[in-house]
Short mmCIF file of C-alpha atoms in Angstrom, two decimals:
data_model
loop_
_atom_site.label_atom_id
_atom_site.label_comp_id
_atom_site.label_asym_id
_atom_site.label_seq_id
_atom_site.Cartn_x
_atom_site.Cartn_y
_atom_site.Cartn_z
CA MET A 182 87.83 60.36 -92.50
CA LEU A 183 90.21 57.58 -93.55
CA CYS A 184 92.87 60.09 -94.63
CA GLY A 185 92.60 61.95 -91.30
CA ILE A 186 92.98 58.69 -89.32
CA VAL A 187 96.05 57.59 -91.36
CA VAL A 188 97.72 60.93 -91.07
CA GLY A 189 97.14 61.01 -87.35
CA ASP A 190 98.57 57.42 -86.98
CA LEU A 191 101.61 58.49 -89.07
CA PHE A 192 102.15 61.61 -86.91
CA ILE A 193 102.28 59.38 -83.74
CA TYR A 194 104.80 56.99 -85.41
CA VAL A 195 106.99 60.00 -86.46
CA LEU A 196 106.89 61.37 -82.95
CA GLY A 197 108.23 58.02 -81.70
CA LEU A 198 111.09 58.25 -84.25
CA LEU A 199 111.90 61.83 -83.29
CA SER A 200 111.95 60.91 -79.49
CA LEU A 201 115.19 58.95 -80.21
CA ARG A 202 116.89 62.32 -80.59
CA VAL A 203 116.43 62.83 -76.87
CA ASN A 204 119.39 61.24 -75.11
CA TRP A 205 117.65 59.88 -72.11
CA ILE A 206 114.94 58.20 -74.24
CA ARG A 207 117.54 56.76 -76.64
CA ARG A 208 119.46 55.35 -73.72
CA ARG A 209 116.35 53.58 -72.39
CA THR A 210 115.65 51.95 -75.72
CA GLU A 211 119.01 50.12 -75.75
CA GLY A 212 119.84 46.84 -74.14
CA ALA A 213 118.98 43.12 -74.40
CA MET A 214 115.44 43.38 -72.81
CA LEU A 215 114.40 46.22 -75.23
CA GLU A 216 115.86 44.34 -78.13
CA ARG A 217 113.66 41.36 -77.25
CA CYS A 218 110.67 43.70 -76.96
CA ARG A 219 111.50 45.07 -80.42
CA THR A 220 111.77 41.60 -81.94
CA ALA A 221 108.41 40.59 -80.41
CA LEU A 222 106.65 43.77 -81.56
CA GLN A 223 107.89 43.34 -85.12
CA LYS A 224 107.00 39.60 -85.08
CA ASN A 225 103.43 40.25 -83.90
CA LEU A 226 102.89 43.58 -85.61
CA LEU A 227 99.59 42.70 -87.31
CA PRO A 228 97.65 41.40 -84.24
CA THR A 229 99.18 44.19 -82.16
CA LEU A 230 97.94 46.98 -84.43
CA VAL A 231 94.60 45.35 -84.94
CA THR A 232 94.11 45.09 -81.14
CA CYS A 233 95.12 48.64 -80.40
CA ARG A 234 92.67 49.91 -83.03
CA LEU A 235 89.84 48.22 -81.16
CA VAL A 236 90.79 48.71 -77.61
CA PRO A 237 90.38 52.24 -76.26
CA GLY A 238 93.40 54.10 -74.82
CA VAL A 239 96.22 51.98 -76.20
CA LEU A 240 96.53 53.32 -79.69
CA PHE A 241 98.82 56.28 -78.94
CA PRO A 242 101.37 54.43 -76.76
CA THR A 243 101.47 51.48 -79.19
CA TYR A 244 102.01 53.67 -82.32
CA PHE A 245 104.54 55.69 -80.43
CA ALA A 246 106.44 52.53 -79.46
CA CYS A 247 106.43 51.47 -83.16
CA GLY A 248 108.37 54.63 -83.88
CA VAL A 249 110.74 54.23 -80.93
CA MET A 250 111.31 50.50 -81.84
CA ARG A 251 111.98 51.55 -85.50
CA VAL A 252 109.31 49.22 -86.88
CA PRO A 253 109.81 49.11 -90.62
CA PHE A 254 107.81 52.05 -92.13
CA LEU A 255 106.31 50.24 -95.02
CA ARG A 256 104.98 47.46 -92.90
CA PHE A 257 103.58 49.93 -90.43
CA ILE A 258 101.82 52.10 -93.01
CA VAL A 259 100.31 49.11 -94.93
CA ILE A 260 98.86 47.56 -91.82
CA THR A 261 97.58 50.97 -90.63
CA LEU A 262 95.84 51.56 -93.97
CA VAL A 263 94.09 48.15 -93.80
CA THR A 264 93.02 48.48 -90.15
CA ALA A 265 91.90 52.05 -90.60
CA GLY A 266 89.97 51.04 -93.63
CA VAL A 267 88.20 48.23 -91.68
CA HIS A 268 87.60 50.66 -88.85
CA VAL A 269 85.99 53.23 -91.05
CA GLY A 270 83.86 50.53 -92.75
CA LEU A 271 82.55 49.36 -89.40
CA LEU A 272 81.66 52.93 -88.37
CA LEU A 273 79.78 53.52 -91.67
CA THR A 274 77.98 50.22 -91.15
CA LEU A 275 76.88 51.27 -87.74
CA MET A 276 75.78 54.71 -89.11
CA THR A 277 73.83 53.40 -92.05
CA SER A 278 72.29 50.13 -90.88
CA SER A 279 69.62 49.27 -88.37
CA LEU A 280 70.99 48.37 -84.96
CA GLU A 281 70.11 44.65 -85.30
CA ALA A 282 71.66 44.39 -88.80
CA ALA A 283 74.73 46.34 -87.76
CA ALA A 284 75.24 44.12 -84.73
CA ILE A 285 75.06 40.96 -86.91
CA GLN A 286 77.50 42.42 -89.53
CA VAL A 287 79.99 43.57 -86.86
CA GLN A 288 79.84 40.09 -85.20
CA VAL A 289 80.58 38.45 -88.56
CA ILE A 290 83.46 40.71 -89.40
CA GLY A 291 84.95 40.47 -85.90
CA ILE A 292 84.71 36.61 -85.85
CA GLY A 293 86.23 36.53 -89.40
CA CYS A 294 89.14 38.84 -88.44
CA ALA A 295 89.71 36.87 -85.25
CA ALA A 296 89.71 33.47 -87.04
CA LEU A 297 92.14 34.94 -89.67
CA LEU A 298 94.53 36.24 -87.05
CA VAL A 299 94.49 32.85 -85.24
CA LEU A 300 95.22 30.97 -88.44
CA LEU A 301 98.01 33.24 -89.47
CA ARG A 302 99.73 32.64 -86.16
CA THR A 303 100.36 28.94 -87.15
CA ARG A 304 103.37 28.10 -89.21
CA ARG A 305 101.38 25.76 -91.48
CA ALA A 306 98.86 28.56 -92.24
CA ARG A 307 101.58 31.03 -93.06
CA SER A 308 103.25 28.55 -95.33
CA VAL A 309 99.92 27.83 -97.13
CA ALA A 310 99.15 31.61 -97.39
CA GLY A 311 102.67 32.28 -98.76
CA SER A 312 102.31 29.50 -101.39
CA LEU A 313 98.82 30.68 -102.32
CA PHE A 314 100.05 34.25 -102.70
CA ALA A 315 103.01 33.20 -104.89
CA ARG A 316 100.64 31.12 -107.12
CA ILE A 317 98.20 33.97 -107.44
CA ARG A 318 100.95 36.33 -108.30
CA LYS A 319 102.45 33.93 -110.88
CA THR A 320 99.05 33.45 -112.49
CA ALA A 321 97.90 37.09 -112.40
CA GLU A 322 101.17 38.82 -113.26
CA PRO A 323 101.22 38.00 -117.03
CA HIS A 324 97.70 39.61 -117.31
CA LEU A 325 98.58 42.80 -115.50
CA PRO A 326 99.41 45.98 -117.45
CA ARG A 327 103.05 46.17 -118.35
CA GLY A 328 103.59 49.33 -116.23
CA LEU A 329 102.28 47.52 -113.15
CA ARG A 330 104.41 44.45 -113.80
CA ASP A 331 107.52 46.55 -114.19
CA ALA A 332 106.65 48.42 -110.99
CA LEU A 333 106.43 45.17 -109.05
CA HIS A 334 110.03 44.36 -110.16
CA GLY A 335 111.40 47.92 -110.02
CA SER A 336 111.43 48.32 -113.79
CA PRO A 337 114.60 46.19 -114.30
CA THR A 338 117.07 47.31 -116.95
CA PRO A 339 117.27 44.99 -119.92
CA ARG A 340 120.91 45.51 -120.29
CA ALA A 341 123.91 46.32 -118.17
CA ILE A 342 124.38 50.10 -117.65
CA ALA A 343 128.04 50.80 -118.37
CA LEU A 344 129.10 54.50 -118.52
CA PRO A 345 132.67 55.63 -118.49
CA GLY A 346 134.15 56.28 -115.02
CA LEU A 347 131.23 54.65 -113.15
CA PRO A 348 130.67 51.11 -111.79
CA VAL A 349 128.62 48.87 -114.07
CA VAL A 350 124.96 48.45 -113.11
CA PRO A 351 124.17 44.78 -113.95
CA ALA A 352 121.26 43.72 -116.27
CA GLY A 353 118.13 43.10 -114.33
CA ALA A 354 118.90 45.68 -111.62
CA PRO A 355 115.83 47.88 -110.76
CA THR A 356 115.84 51.33 -112.21
CA ILE A 357 112.80 52.98 -110.61
CA GLY A 358 112.21 52.63 -106.82
CA TRP A 359 108.97 53.04 -104.94
CA ALA A 360 110.06 56.34 -103.49
CA GLU A 361 110.04 57.83 -107.01
CA ARG A 362 106.66 56.44 -107.84
CA ILE A 363 104.96 58.15 -105.04
CA PRO A 364 103.71 61.75 -105.95
CA PRO A 365 106.07 64.25 -104.32
CA LEU A 366 103.30 66.09 -102.38
CA LEU A 367 102.40 62.77 -100.77
CA PHE A 368 105.97 61.52 -100.39
CA TYR A 369 107.13 64.51 -98.35
CA ILE A 370 104.12 64.62 -95.88
CA PRO A 371 106.12 62.61 -93.18
CA LEU A 372 109.03 64.98 -93.59
CA VAL A 373 106.82 68.04 -93.20
CA VAL A 374 105.51 66.50 -89.98
CA GLN A 375 109.03 65.90 -88.78
CA TRP A 376 110.07 69.46 -89.73
CA PHE A 377 107.33 70.95 -87.55
CA ALA A 378 108.23 68.65 -84.75
CA LEU A 379 111.89 69.64 -84.98
CA GLY A 380 110.97 73.29 -85.36
CA ILE A 381 108.85 73.22 -82.14
CA ARG A 382 111.70 71.38 -80.30
CA HIS A 383 114.30 73.90 -81.40
CA ARG A 384 111.95 76.87 -81.00
CA SER A 385 112.24 77.98 -84.72
CA LEU A 386 110.61 76.60 -87.85
CA SER A 387 113.18 78.47 -90.00
CA LEU A 388 116.19 77.39 -88.00
CA PRO A 389 117.87 75.57 -90.97
CA THR A 390 118.45 78.92 -92.65
CA ALA A 391 121.31 79.27 -90.04
CA ALA A 392 122.99 75.93 -90.98
CA ASN A 393 125.49 77.78 -93.22
CA PRO A 394 125.97 81.34 -92.05
CA SER A 395 128.05 82.34 -95.02
CA ILE A 396 125.32 81.40 -97.54
CA GLU A 397 122.11 83.41 -97.95
CA ALA A 398 119.18 81.58 -96.44
CA GLY A 399 121.63 78.93 -95.36
CA GLY A 400 121.34 77.42 -98.83
CA LEU A 401 117.86 76.22 -98.05
CA LEU A 402 116.46 77.82 -101.17
CA GLY A 403 116.88 80.77 -103.57
CA GLU A 404 120.60 81.19 -102.88
CA SER A 405 123.13 82.43 -105.39
CA LYS A 406 125.11 79.46 -106.81
CA ILE A 407 128.07 81.54 -107.83
CA ALA A 408 128.32 82.95 -104.28
CA CYS A 409 128.48 79.35 -103.00
CA MET A 410 131.23 78.59 -105.42
CA ASP A 411 133.05 81.72 -104.50
CA LEU A 412 133.23 80.58 -100.86
CA ILE A 413 136.02 78.16 -101.85
CA GLY A 414 139.22 79.96 -100.94
CA PRO A 415 142.36 80.31 -103.09
CA ALA A 416 144.18 77.37 -101.49
CA ALA A 417 141.37 74.99 -102.61
CA ARG A 418 140.22 76.81 -105.72
CA HIS A 419 141.88 74.38 -108.10
CA TRP A 420 139.37 71.64 -107.00
CA ALA A 421 136.48 73.80 -108.38
CA ALA A 422 135.46 74.33 -112.02
CA ARG A 423 136.33 77.87 -113.32
CA SER A 424 133.12 79.94 -113.23
CA VAL A 425 132.12 83.56 -113.82
CA ALA A 426 128.77 85.25 -113.43
CA LEU A 427 127.15 87.93 -115.70
CA VAL A 428 123.86 89.88 -115.71
CA ASN A 429 121.78 89.23 -118.81
CA ARG A 430 121.50 92.57 -120.55
CA PRO A 431 120.67 93.52 -124.23
CA SER A 432 124.10 95.08 -124.54
CA LEU A 433 125.82 91.59 -124.37
CA THR A 434 126.80 91.04 -127.91
CA PRO A 435 128.58 87.86 -129.08
CA ALA A 436 131.86 89.77 -129.13
CA ALA A 437 131.33 91.02 -125.60
CA LEU A 438 130.55 87.54 -124.40
CA ASP A 439 133.76 86.22 -126.04
CA ARG A 440 135.76 88.87 -124.25
CA LEU A 441 134.11 88.13 -120.91
CA ALA A 442 134.74 84.37 -121.25
CA SER A 443 138.36 84.84 -122.34
CA GLY A 444 138.99 87.32 -119.47
CA ALA A 445 137.87 84.63 -116.96
CA GLY A 446 140.12 82.03 -118.52
CA LEU A 447 137.22 80.16 -120.13
CA SER A 448 136.95 78.67 -123.55
CA PHE A 449 134.07 77.06 -125.44
CA PRO A 450 132.22 74.81 -125.10
CA LEU A 451 130.90 76.12 -121.84
CA VAL A 452 128.10 75.25 -119.43
CA ALA A 453 125.56 78.06 -119.00
CA LYS A 454 123.20 77.90 -116.04
CA PRO A 455 121.09 80.11 -113.86
CA ASP A 456 122.61 81.61 -110.82
CA ILE A 457 119.39 80.83 -108.81
CA GLY A 458 118.46 77.41 -109.94
CA TRP A 459 116.95 74.01 -109.00
CA ARG A 460 117.52 70.42 -110.17
CA GLY A 461 119.32 71.40 -113.37
CA ILE A 462 116.55 73.58 -114.81
CA GLY A 463 117.95 75.91 -117.50
CA VAL A 464 121.45 74.26 -117.57
CA ARG A 465 122.80 74.07 -121.16
CA LEU A 466 126.01 73.25 -122.97
CA VAL A 467 126.82 76.18 -125.41
CA ARG A 468 129.27 75.50 -128.22
CA ASP A 469 130.25 79.10 -129.16
CA CYS A 470 129.39 82.74 -128.73
CA ALA A 471 126.47 82.56 -131.09
CA ASP A 472 125.01 79.63 -129.13
CA LEU A 473 125.48 81.45 -125.86
CA HIS A 474 123.89 84.58 -127.27
CA ALA A 475 120.83 82.54 -128.39
CA TYR A 476 120.59 81.03 -124.96
CA LEU A 477 120.58 84.49 -123.29
CA ALA A 478 117.93 85.68 -125.73
CA GLY A 479 115.52 83.22 -124.01
CA PHE A 480 116.81 83.99 -120.54
CA PRO A 481 115.10 86.42 -118.07
CA ALA A 482 116.41 90.02 -118.49
CA GLU A 483 118.53 91.31 -115.65
CA ALA A 484 118.82 87.79 -114.19
CA ARG A 485 122.32 86.39 -113.41
CA VAL A 486 123.85 83.68 -115.49
CA ILE A 487 126.83 81.47 -114.60
CA LEU A 488 129.37 80.54 -117.30
CA GLN A 489 131.36 77.49 -116.23
CA GLU A 490 134.09 75.44 -117.83
CA HIS A 491 132.85 72.14 -119.35
CA VAL A 492 134.52 69.58 -117.11
CA ASP A 493 135.05 66.55 -119.38
CA TYR A 494 135.44 63.99 -116.62
CA ALA A 495 133.13 61.06 -117.23
CA GLY A 496 131.80 60.36 -113.73
CA GLU A 497 129.40 62.47 -111.64
CA ALA A 498 128.68 62.26 -107.92
CA GLY A 499 126.94 64.07 -105.20
CA ILE A 500 128.97 64.17 -101.93
CA PHE A 501 127.12 65.31 -98.88
CA TYR A 502 129.44 66.79 -96.23
CA VAL A 503 128.67 67.67 -92.61
CA ARG A 504 130.84 69.48 -90.00
CA LYS A 505 129.40 71.17 -86.96
CA PRO A 506 130.90 74.50 -85.84
CA GLY A 507 133.99 73.86 -83.68
CA GLU A 508 134.74 70.39 -84.97
CA ARG A 509 138.17 69.81 -86.48
CA HIS A 510 137.03 67.21 -88.92
CA GLY A 511 133.74 66.57 -90.85
CA ARG A 512 132.26 63.49 -92.38
CA ILE A 513 130.77 62.48 -95.69
CA PHE A 514 127.21 61.65 -94.71
CA SER A 515 126.27 60.49 -98.23
CA MET A 516 127.82 59.89 -101.63
CA THR A 517 125.88 59.10 -104.72
CA PHE A 518 126.89 58.19 -108.31
CA ARG A 519 124.76 59.88 -111.03
CA TYR A 520 124.13 57.98 -114.33
CA TYR A 521 123.02 60.45 -116.90
CA PRO A 522 119.95 59.47 -118.95
CA HIS A 523 120.96 57.71 -122.12
CA VAL A 524 120.05 54.93 -124.61
CA VAL A 525 122.28 52.59 -126.57
CA GLY A 526 121.76 52.18 -130.29
CA ASP A 527 121.18 48.83 -131.94
CA GLY A 528 121.56 49.96 -135.57
CA ARG A 529 117.81 49.24 -136.23
CA SER A 530 115.67 51.26 -133.83
CA SER A 531 115.01 55.02 -133.88
CA LEU A 532 115.82 57.22 -130.98
CA ARG A 533 112.04 57.33 -130.23
CA ASP A 534 111.87 53.53 -130.01
CA LEU A 535 115.04 53.29 -127.91
CA ILE A 536 113.57 55.71 -125.41
CA ALA A 537 110.35 53.68 -125.29
CA ALA A 538 112.22 50.43 -124.75
CA ASP A 539 114.42 51.70 -121.89
CA PRO A 540 112.59 51.71 -118.56
CA ARG A 541 114.40 54.66 -117.06
CA ALA A 542 114.29 56.78 -120.27
CA ALA A 543 110.62 55.99 -120.85
CA TRP A 544 109.93 57.17 -117.31
CA LYS A 545 110.67 60.79 -118.52
CA ALA A 546 109.80 60.25 -122.20
CA GLY A 547 107.90 63.42 -122.46
CA LEU A 548 110.92 65.54 -121.47
CA HIS A 549 113.26 63.65 -123.82
CA HIS A 550 110.72 64.03 -126.73
CA GLU A 551 110.63 67.68 -126.22
CA ALA A 552 114.34 68.24 -125.89
CA LEU A 553 115.16 65.97 -128.90
CA ALA A 554 112.17 66.65 -131.13
CA ASP A 555 114.32 67.10 -134.27
CA ARG A 556 116.21 63.86 -133.63
CA LEU A 557 113.63 61.32 -132.65
CA ASP A 558 113.68 59.51 -136.05
CA GLU A 559 117.53 59.21 -135.96
CA VAL A 560 118.76 55.62 -135.87
CA PRO A 561 121.98 55.42 -133.82
CA GLU A 562 124.48 52.85 -134.86
CA ALA A 563 124.88 49.62 -132.81
CA GLY A 564 126.66 50.19 -129.57
CA ARG A 565 126.55 54.02 -129.69
CA THR A 566 125.56 55.64 -126.40
CA VAL A 567 123.24 58.63 -126.96
CA ARG A 568 123.06 61.03 -124.02
CA LEU A 569 119.57 62.42 -123.58
CA SER A 570 120.44 65.23 -121.16
CA LEU A 571 123.44 67.23 -120.13
CA VAL A 572 122.42 67.03 -116.47
CA GLY A 573 122.17 63.80 -114.50
CA SER A 574 119.29 64.99 -112.26
CA SER A 575 116.43 62.58 -111.46
CA ARG A 576 114.15 65.23 -112.74
CA VAL A 577 115.18 64.30 -116.22
CA GLY A 578 115.61 60.58 -115.63
CA GLY A 579 119.07 60.30 -114.21
CA LEU A 580 119.76 57.17 -112.25
CA TYR A 581 121.11 57.55 -108.67
CA LYS A 582 123.13 54.74 -107.14
CA ASP A 583 124.36 54.61 -103.52
CA ALA A 584 128.09 55.13 -103.34
CA CYS A 585 128.56 55.34 -99.55
CA GLY A 586 130.72 52.19 -99.75
CA HIS A 587 133.25 54.08 -101.93
CA VAL A 588 133.81 56.77 -99.22
CA THR A 589 137.36 56.66 -97.95
CA ALA A 590 139.28 58.42 -95.17
CA THR A 591 141.45 60.04 -97.85
CA LEU A 592 138.47 61.42 -99.64
CA THR A 593 136.99 62.72 -96.41
CA ALA A 594 140.30 64.35 -95.59
CA ARG A 595 140.28 66.10 -98.98
CA PHE A 596 136.82 67.64 -98.30
CA ASP A 597 138.03 68.65 -94.87
CA GLU A 598 140.72 70.59 -96.62
CA ILE A 599 138.25 72.17 -99.07
CA ALA A 600 135.81 73.00 -96.25
CA ASP A 601 138.68 74.68 -94.30
CA GLN A 602 138.75 77.20 -97.07
CA MET A 603 135.03 77.82 -96.88
CA PRO A 604 134.25 79.86 -93.76
CA GLY A 605 130.71 79.41 -92.45
CA PHE A 606 129.99 76.25 -94.52
CA HIS A 607 128.88 73.30 -92.37
CA PHE A 608 126.14 71.37 -94.15
CA GLY A 609 125.63 70.70 -97.82
CA ARG A 610 126.37 68.75 -100.94
CA PHE A 611 129.26 69.08 -103.39
CA ASP A 612 128.34 67.98 -106.96
CA VAL A 613 131.50 66.89 -108.59
CA ARG A 614 132.74 65.43 -111.90
CA PHE A 615 135.47 62.80 -111.65
CA ALA A 616 137.81 60.77 -113.80
CA SER A 617 137.32 57.32 -112.26
CA VAL A 618 136.01 55.78 -109.03
CA GLU A 619 139.56 54.76 -108.13
CA ARG A 620 140.93 58.28 -108.53
CA LEU A 621 138.03 59.76 -106.60
CA ALA A 622 138.66 57.39 -103.69
CA VAL A 623 142.14 58.82 -103.24
CA GLY A 624 140.89 62.38 -103.49
CA GLU A 625 142.28 63.12 -106.94
CA ASP A 626 141.13 64.00 -110.44
CA PHE A 627 137.73 65.65 -109.69
CA ARG A 628 136.28 69.09 -110.02
CA ILE A 629 133.40 70.64 -108.03
CA ILE A 630 130.77 71.92 -110.38
CA GLU A 631 128.25 73.13 -107.78
CA VAL A 632 127.99 73.73 -103.99
CA ASN A 633 124.54 73.22 -102.43
CA GLY A 634 123.60 74.22 -98.84
CA ALA A 635 120.88 73.20 -96.46
CA GLY A 636 118.31 72.61 -99.23
CA ALA A 637 120.31 69.72 -100.73
CA GLU A 638 119.27 66.11 -100.19
CA ALA A 639 121.39 63.04 -99.40
CA ILE A 640 120.42 61.69 -102.83
CA HIS A 641 121.74 58.14 -102.28
CA MET A 642 118.30 57.37 -100.86
CA TRP A 643 116.87 57.63 -104.39
CA ASP A 644 118.77 54.42 -105.36
CA PRO A 645 115.96 52.11 -106.69
CA GLU A 646 117.40 49.26 -104.48
CA PHE A 647 116.57 51.25 -101.38
CA ARG A 648 113.46 50.17 -99.54
CA LEU A 649 110.92 52.87 -98.88
CA ALA A 650 111.57 52.60 -95.16
CA ASP A 651 115.28 53.02 -95.64
CA ALA A 652 114.67 56.09 -97.79
CA TYR A 653 112.66 57.71 -95.17
CA ALA A 654 115.06 56.75 -92.39
CA THR A 655 117.87 58.52 -94.33
CA LEU A 656 115.83 61.66 -94.92
CA PHE A 657 114.64 61.79 -91.28
CA HIS A 658 118.21 61.50 -90.11
CA GLN A 659 119.44 64.14 -92.48
CA GLN A 660 116.73 66.60 -91.50
CA ALA A 661 117.34 66.05 -87.81
CA LEU A 662 121.10 66.51 -88.39
CA MET A 663 120.33 69.70 -90.35
CA PHE A 664 118.43 71.20 -87.34
CA GLU A 665 121.25 70.11 -84.91
CA VAL A 666 123.92 71.83 -87.09
CA ALA A 667 121.80 74.93 -87.39
CA ASP A 668 121.23 74.97 -83.67
CA ALA A 669 124.98 74.87 -83.09
CA CYS A 670 125.51 77.70 -85.60
CA ARG A 671 122.80 79.75 -83.71
CA ALA A 672 124.70 79.13 -80.53
CA HIS A 673 127.72 80.62 -82.20
CA GLY A 674 125.82 83.81 -83.19
CA ALA A 675 124.12 82.91 -86.50
CA ARG A 676 120.62 84.30 -86.94
CA PRO A 677 117.99 82.30 -88.75
CA LEU A 678 115.74 84.15 -91.21
CA THR A 679 112.25 85.10 -90.24
CA ALA A 680 109.39 83.25 -91.89
CA TRP A 681 108.66 86.32 -93.95
CA GLU A 682 112.33 86.64 -95.15
CA LEU A 683 112.29 82.89 -96.08
CA ILE A 684 109.09 83.32 -98.11
CA SER A 685 110.70 86.11 -100.06
CA TYR A 686 113.52 83.88 -101.14
CA GLN A 687 111.05 81.15 -102.09
CA ARG A 688 109.03 83.58 -104.15
CA ARG A 689 112.06 84.82 -105.99
CA GLN A 690 113.11 81.31 -106.93
CA GLN A 691 109.68 80.21 -107.96
CA THR A 692 109.19 83.26 -110.06
CA LEU A 693 112.38 82.71 -112.09
CA LEU A 694 112.26 78.92 -112.62
CA PRO A 695 109.48 78.89 -115.27
CA LEU A 696 111.23 81.64 -117.19
CA TYR A 697 114.47 79.76 -117.85
CA PRO A 698 115.26 78.20 -121.20
CA ALA A 699 115.04 74.41 -121.53
CA SER A 700 118.10 72.35 -120.65
CA ASN A 701 119.87 70.26 -123.31
#
């Protein structure tokens, strides 16, 4: 019952957010008077939501207004959970108690809640409550499990994170945000609700598959990565890492692999990765032909593999680019720096102990223990950085930091030039390696290592310093923008996939992922 109530409340809130995509509604939520209403609503959010829970007929418009007025999501959902819990408790009381006993209990609860709300409206009471909460937290925190204590502070890094080519993350900065702590199936529920609402509004639940007409399924899922890279035309090809695809067959001997790599202008070490992939699964650095041959021995037969030059630039970033059909210039909607998972030796601790002591590495300790099973007792010398994974994906513990402040007009113009050479590409993320932040800002010394379509995320929202409400706001905006771009492409003749066609792409991807070798 409680879950159904909360999901319903959340649905109404999301409808309010989505209504801002309608121009005439958005225009009517702007202005001085509406701003005063927004301030008043946020200031009196607790008594407002309690009142609308108890008074029939006002819940829907009030919760809808919370979405329209952009009430912080975290405050809204916490208060909703509390009020819904009280509401369900009252209902259960009425159902399980005698009428007289239930009446007395409801009166006591009602009087208590009313008195608490009145007290909290006074400045003195809020000050006392704040001081009491701070004292309770200070007293209780040392006795909490370490994991919970770290969660309250975002699992701060005990040392500055300094990797070549990337800005320094200072000691004490949070490394795990609340968005990452929520189980994915629960985290994405609001986005699923929004997807259905946008699909109904645009008359197609699979519309995003038309966002990039030149990419199969629009790049939503199950697309060929080498086909995406091959979209980059000759005039911009020097910005992309050299890549070649092959089909994994028993006839591929080490000598044949050497000839194939040489013919494509590639030399070892190389990066081998699946043509149909997801979040770095199966990506591996191979040192020579024998290493590549061993990798292919554990790869699905008749599946395509990409061999790509190993770009030795130190920094890595995800650059999300958007340009609607017919527009002369696009924009970089998101940019994120990726810090690959690593530990730093102290000359005394084993790799196992270093992983346990680092909040971010410990978060994915199981994956690191499996990948480095034969090295866990190694003791790195003091100051040595040990990379725990080739890929910087959050799936393996990579740290994402918001880099939108580093986007420049020069960098945007560079990606305009690249997108000009990619017919039918309008919405997606370029994963790049770069020499330094300064050179990236002027659009130089970087290489594109992967092109992702509509299924990509604006990953700067995974920055641990992002509030949960801000993370959701970013994803809501991105998803709404994806439907807008796809709708514009449809107006220019692109055809979205049917639901059955989309399911076939999803099945193909999900069938392959468990068969890939482990990353390194």
